C-alpha positions in Angstrom: -1.9 -1.5 -18.7 0.2 0.2 -21.2 4.0 -0.1 -20.7 4.4 3.6 -21.1 2.0 4.4 -18.2 3.1 6.9 -15.7 5.8 8.6 -17.7 3.7 11.8 -17.7 3.8 11.9 -13.8 7.5 12.7 -14.1 6.6 16.0 -15.9 4.5 17.4 -13.0 6.5 17.9 -9.9 4.4 17.6 -6.7 4.7 20.5 -4.2 2.0 20.3 -1.6 0.8 23.4 0.3 -1.6 21.8 2.6 -3.3 18.6 3.8 -6.6 18.7 5.5 -8.5 15.9 7.2 -12.3 15.4 7.8 -13.9 12.8 10.2 -17.5 11.7 9.6 -19.6 8.8 11.1 -22.8 7.3 10.0 -24.6 5.3 12.8 -26.0 2.0 11.6 -29.6 1.0 12.2 -28.5 -2.7 11.5 -24.8 -3.1 12.6 -22.4 -5.0 10.4 -21.6 -8.4 11.9 -18.2 -10.2 11.4 -16.6 -13.2 13.1 -14.4 -10.9 15.3 -16.9 -8.1 16.2 -19.7 -5.8 15.3 -19.6 -2.5 13.6 -22.2 -0.1 15.0 -21.3 2.9 12.9 -19.5 3.7 9.7 -16.5 6.1 10.1 -14.5 7.8 7.5 -11.3 9.8 7.4 -11.3 11.8 4.2 -8.2 13.8 3.1 -7.8 16.8 0.8 -4.4 17.7 -0.6 -3.8 21.0 -2.2 -0.6 22.0 -4.2 1.1 25.3 -4.6 -1.0 25.9 -7.8 -4.3 25.5 -5.8 -5.2 22.1 -7.4 -6.7 19.6 -5.0 -7.2 15.9 -4.7 -9.1 13.6 -2.3 -8.1 10.4 -0.5 -9.4 8.2 2.3 -7.7 6.1 5.1 -9.1 2.8 6.5 -10.5 3.4 10.0 -13.2 0.8 10.7 -11.8 -0.6 14.0 -11.5 0.3 16.9 -13.9 3.1 17.6 -11.1 5.6 18.0 -9.3 4.7 14.9 -10.5 7.7 12.9 -9.1 10.2 15.3 -5.8 8.5 15.5 -5.3 8.4 11.7 -6.3 12.1 11.5 -3.6 12.8 14.2 -1.0 10.9 12.3 -1.8 12.6 9.1 -1.8 16.1 10.6 1.0 15.8 13.2 3.4 13.4 11.5 2.9 13.1 7.8 1.7 16.6 6.7 5.0 18.3 7.6 6.9 15.6 5.7 4.7 15.7 2.6 4.7 19.5 2.3 8.4 19.9 2.9 9.8 18.7 -0.4 9.2 18.6 -4.1 8.4 15.2 -5.5 8.7 14.1 -9.1 5.8 11.7 -8.9 3.1 10.2 -6.5 5.3 7.0 -6.2 8.2 9.2 -5.1 6.1 10.9 -2.4 4.7 7.5 -1.3 8.4 6.1 -1.0 9.5 9.1 0.9 6.8 9.0 3.5 7.2 5.3 4.0 11.0 5.6 4.4 11.0 8.7 6.6 8.5 6.9 9.0 10.0 3.5 8.9 12.0 3.7 12.2 9.2 5.6 14.0 6.8 2.8 12.8 9.1 0.1 14.3 9.5 1.9 17.5 5.8 2.5 18.0 4.5 -0.7 16.5 1.9 1.3 14.6 2.5 -0.4 11.2 -1.3 -0.5 10.3 -2.2 3.0 11.3 0.8 4.6 9.7 0.3 2.7 6.4 -3.3 3.7 6.3 -2.6 7.3 6.9 0.2 7.3 4.1 -2.3 5.5 1.9 -4.9 8.3 2.2 -2.4 11.0 1.2 -1.2 8.9 -1.7 -4.7 8.4 -3.2 -5.4 12.1 -2.8 -2.0 13.0 -4.6 -3.0 10.7 -7.5 -6.4 12.3 -7.7 -4.7 15.8 -7.7 -2.3 14.8 -10.4 -5.0 13.3 -12.7 -7.1 16.5 -12.2 -4.1 18.6 -13.1 -3.6 16.5 -16.3 -7.3 16.9 -17.1 -7.7 13.1 -17.3 -9.9 10.6 -15.5 -7.8 8.7 -12.9 -8.3 5.4 -14.7 -6.6 6.7 -17.8 -4.0 8.6 -15.9 -3.1 5.3 -14.3 -2.5 3.8 -17.7 -5.9 2.0 -18.3 -7.6 1.7 -21.7 -11.2 1.2 -20.6 -13.4 2.7 -17.9 -15.7 -0.2 -17.0 -15.7 -2.3 -13.8 -17.8 -5.2 -12.6 -19.0 -4.8 -9.0 -20.6 -7.1 -6.3 -22.6 -6.5 -3.3 -20.7 -7.2 -0.1 -21.0 -7.0 3.7 -24.2 -9.2 3.7 -25.0 -10.3 7.3 -25.7 -14.0 8.0 -29.2 -13.2 9.3 -32.0 -10.7 8.5 -30.6 -9.9 5.1 -33.3 -11.3 2.8 -34.8 -7.9 2.0 -31.5 -6.3 1.4 -30.5 -9.1 -1.0 -33.6 -8.6 -3.0 -33.1 -4.8 -3.0 -29.6 -5.3 -4.4 -30.8 -7.6 -7.1 -33.3 -4.9 -8.1 -30.5 -2.3 -8.3 -28.7 -4.3 -10.8 -26.2 -6.5 -8.8 -25.4 -9.9 -10.2 -22.9 -11.1 -7.5 -23.1 -11.2 -3.7 -20.7 -12.0 -0.8 -22.0 -13.1 2.6 -20.3 -13.2 6.0 -19.6 -16.7 7.4 -17.4 -17.9 10.2 -20.1 -18.1 12.8 -21.8 -21.3 14.0 -21.5 -24.1 11.5 -25.2 -24.7 11.2 -25.9 -20.9 10.9 -23.4 -20.6 8.2 -24.9 -23.4 6.2 -28.4 -22.1 6.5 -27.4 -18.5 5.7 -25.6 -19.5 2.5 -28.4 -21.8 1.5 -30.8 -18.8 2.0 -28.6 -16.5 -0.2 -28.3 -19.0 -3.0 -32.1 -19.7 -2.9 -32.8 -16.0 -3.3 -30.2 -15.1 -6.0 -30.7 -18.3 -8.0 -27.9 -20.2 -9.8 -27.2 -17.6 -12.6 -25.8 -15.1 -10.1 -22.4 -15.4 -8.5 -21.9 -16.0 -4.7 -18.8 -15.5 -2.6 -18.1 -16.0 1.1 -16.0 -14.2 3.7 -15.0 -15.8 6.9 -13.1 -12.9 8.3 -10.3 -15.1 9.7 -12.9 -16.8 11.9 -11.9 -20.5 11.5 -9.2 -22.8 12.9 -7.5 -24.9 10.1 -9.7 -27.9 11.0 -12.9 -25.9 11.0 -11.9 -24.2 7.8 -11.6 -27.5 5.9 -14.8 -28.9 7.3 -16.6 -25.7 6.4 -15.4 -25.3 2.9 -16.2 -29.0 2.2 -19.7 -28.5 3.4 -20.3 -25.1 1.8 -19.0 -26.2 -1.6 -22.4 -27.5 -2.7 -23.5 -23.8 -3.1 -20.7 -23.2 -5.7 -19.0 -20.2 -4.1 -16.7 -18.3 -6.5 -14.3 -18.0 -3.5 -13.9 -18.3 0.3 -12.2 -15.2 1.7 -9.9 -15.4 4.7 -10.8 -18.8 5.9 -7.8 -18.7 8.1 -6.0 -16.1 10.2 -3.9 -13.9 8.0 -0.7 -14.8 10.0 -1.2 -18.6 9.5 1.8 -20.3 8.2 2.3 -20.8 4.4 2.1 -24.5 5.0 -1.4 -24.2 6.7 -2.6 -22.0 3.9 -1.3 -24.5 1.3 -2.8 -27.5 3.0 -6.2 -25.8 3.0 -5.9 -24.7 -0.6 -5.0 -28.3 -1.6 -8.0 -29.7 0.2 -10.6 -27.0 -0.6 -12.9 -27.4 -3.6 -13.5 -23.6 -3.2 -10.7 -21.2 -4.4 -9.1 -19.2 -1.5 -8.9 -15.4 -1.5 -7.1 -13.0 0.8 -5.1 -9.7 0.8 -6.9 -7.1 2.9 -4.6 -8.0 5.8 -1.4 -8.3 3.9 0.9 -5.3 3.9 4.0 -4.8 1.8 5.2 -5.7 -1.7 7.3 -8.6 -0.6 4.7 -9.9 1.8 2.1 -10.0 -1.1 4.6 -11.7 -3.5 5.3 -14.4 -0.8 1.6 -14.9 -0.2 0.9 -15.3 -3.9 3.7 -17.8 -4.3 3.2 -19.8 -1.0 -0.4 -19.7 0.1 -2.2 -21.4 -2.8 -4.5 -18.2 -3.2 -6.4 -17.8 -6.5 -7.9 -14.3 -5.7 -5.7 -11.4 -4.5 -7.5 -8.6 -2.6 -5.3 -5.7 -1.6 -7.1 -2.7 0.1 -5.7 0.6 -1.1 -6.9 2.4 2.1 -5.3 -0.1 4.4 -1.8 -0.4 2.8 -0.1 1.0 -0.2 -2.6 3.5 -1.5 -2.5 3.5 -5.4 1.3 3.6 -5.6 1.8 0.4 -3.6 -1.0 -1.6 -5.2 -0.2 -0.3 -8.7 3.2 -2.0 -8.3 1.5 -5.2 -7.4 -0.7 -5.4 -10.5 2.1 -6.9 -12.7 3.0 -9.5 -10.2 -0.7 -10.6 -9.9 -1.1 -10.8 -13.7 2.2 -12.6 -14.2 1.0 -15.3 -11.8 -2.5 -15.4 -13.5 -4.4 -14.7 -10.4 -7.6 -12.8 -10.1 -7.4 -9.2 -8.8 -10.4 -8.3 -6.8 -9.8 -5.3 -4.5 -11.0 -5.3 -1.0 -12.9 -2.3 0.3 -15.2 -1.4 3.1 -15.2 2.3 3.7 -16.5 5.6 2.4 -17.0 6.6 -1.3 -13.7 8.2 -2.0 -11.6 5.1 -1.4 -14.1 3.0 -3.1 -14.1 5.2 -6.2 -10.3 5.2 -6.3 -10.4 1.3 -6.0 -12.6 1.2 -9.0 -10.3 3.5 -11.1 -7.4 1.3 -10.2 -9.3 -1.9 -11.1 -10.3 -0.3 -14.4 -6.7 0.7 -15.1 -5.5 -2.9 -14.4 -7.0 -4.2 -17.6 -7.8 -7.5 -15.8 -11.3 -8.3 -17.1 -12.0 -10.9 -14.6 -11.6 -8.5 -11.6 -14.6 -7.5 -9.5 -15.1 -4.5 -7.2 -16.4 -4.9 -3.7 -19.3 -2.5 -2.9 -20.8 -2.7 0.7 -24.4 -3.4 0.4 -25.3 -1.8 3.7 -26.7 1.7 3.8 -24.0 4.4 4.1 -24.3 8.0 2.9 -20.5 8.4 3.4 -20.2 5.8 0.5 -23.3 6.6 -1.5 -22.9 10.3 -1.8 -19.4 10.1 -2.8 -19.0 7.0 -5.1 -20.4 8.6 -8.3 -21.5 6.2 -10.9 -20.8 3.1 -8.6 -24.1 3.8 -7.0 -26.0 2.7 -10.2 -24.7 -0.7 -11.8 -26.3 -2.0 -14.8 -26.2 -5.8 -14.7 -23.4 -5.3 -12.2 -21.3 -3.2 -14.5 -20.3 0.5 -14.0 -18.7 3.0 -16.5 -16.5 5.5 -14.7 -16.5 8.1 -17.3 -14.1 10.7 -18.6 -14.3 13.5 -15.7 -10.9 14.4 -14.4 -9.4 12.6 -11.4 -12.0 10.6 -9.4 -14.8 12.5 -11.2 -16.4 14.0 -8.1 -16.0 17.0 -6.0 -17.0 16.2 -2.4 -19.2 18.7 -0.4 -18.2 17.7 3.1 -20.6 20.3 4.7 -23.5 19.0 2.7 -22.8 15.4 3.9 -22.5 16.7 7.5 -25.8 18.4 7.2 -27.3 15.2 5.8 -26.0 13.2 8.7 -27.3 15.7 11.2 -30.7 15.7 9.7 
């Protein structure tokens, strides 16, 4: 990223007039399985901010679990955050993000709602960045300071069983990298990963995601066994709250690089994890913590430590597209964007060019902001039909 990035944001004061929220759900014919539970539907909380000049921007909050998560994030945005965000004039998106975080800090401690509040703030932050880029007439990746618009994507969310047809479909669509869920029965994990490697061959990249499903002992045994399939990384092989020593010991014994970040929140927490966990791949999720402002500030820390930035994402198309713009702006050529392989019109209808990779690569283009104008009513009609 260019060192002069973001100076233009100081020239456009942010004075919000309204914040609207929209909840949509897409029921899944084949639920997504993880080591900790099953997702029977794909929910989304989309946010539209509009300033006093009538310019709008779009964001999204993480809300996958539990089933009532979407409604709760919506209530936090509408009842708690909207009055705070619309009350003052802010010199930049970062200033608005900092203000919302500071003004809700004690409330968050009192209620224990660290995750939901962070996700609600993240949605507003993403929307404000989109609004500012639209107002400047620039694509978000350029407004964020990037110099090129391409990102490499990979197909994610692949279930351990019954995924053969989906994998072949994604190969036909242009994907060259795939990530499978593990963390189940040891034999099932082995045979599932063997199946994936056999279908994709040895020229395509393979990654694994254990979703915090292993004990330290099981994690080491599993990575040693699965290493024969040459995974690029193993994601969350341990619980996110495992001690730094536990992470380091696994990293030292694992032939597979360790990845984590979707369940880390806060700049200091990320820096401590990067310094103490032995991670090689860092995976913040802009819809779970930080929005664009928080993760943007992490990028120099990731680059300085020579780690790989591969944003986590498992939601609708707005947050996915924002993740892609931030990855493009990072100017880290080894980064890869996670794209859920499972059917989801809440993603597909709103992710613009990400729906059509060419050899795994997507060009985001020069349209202002995120480059899309969501038609929520049309998506609702499609879901109803």
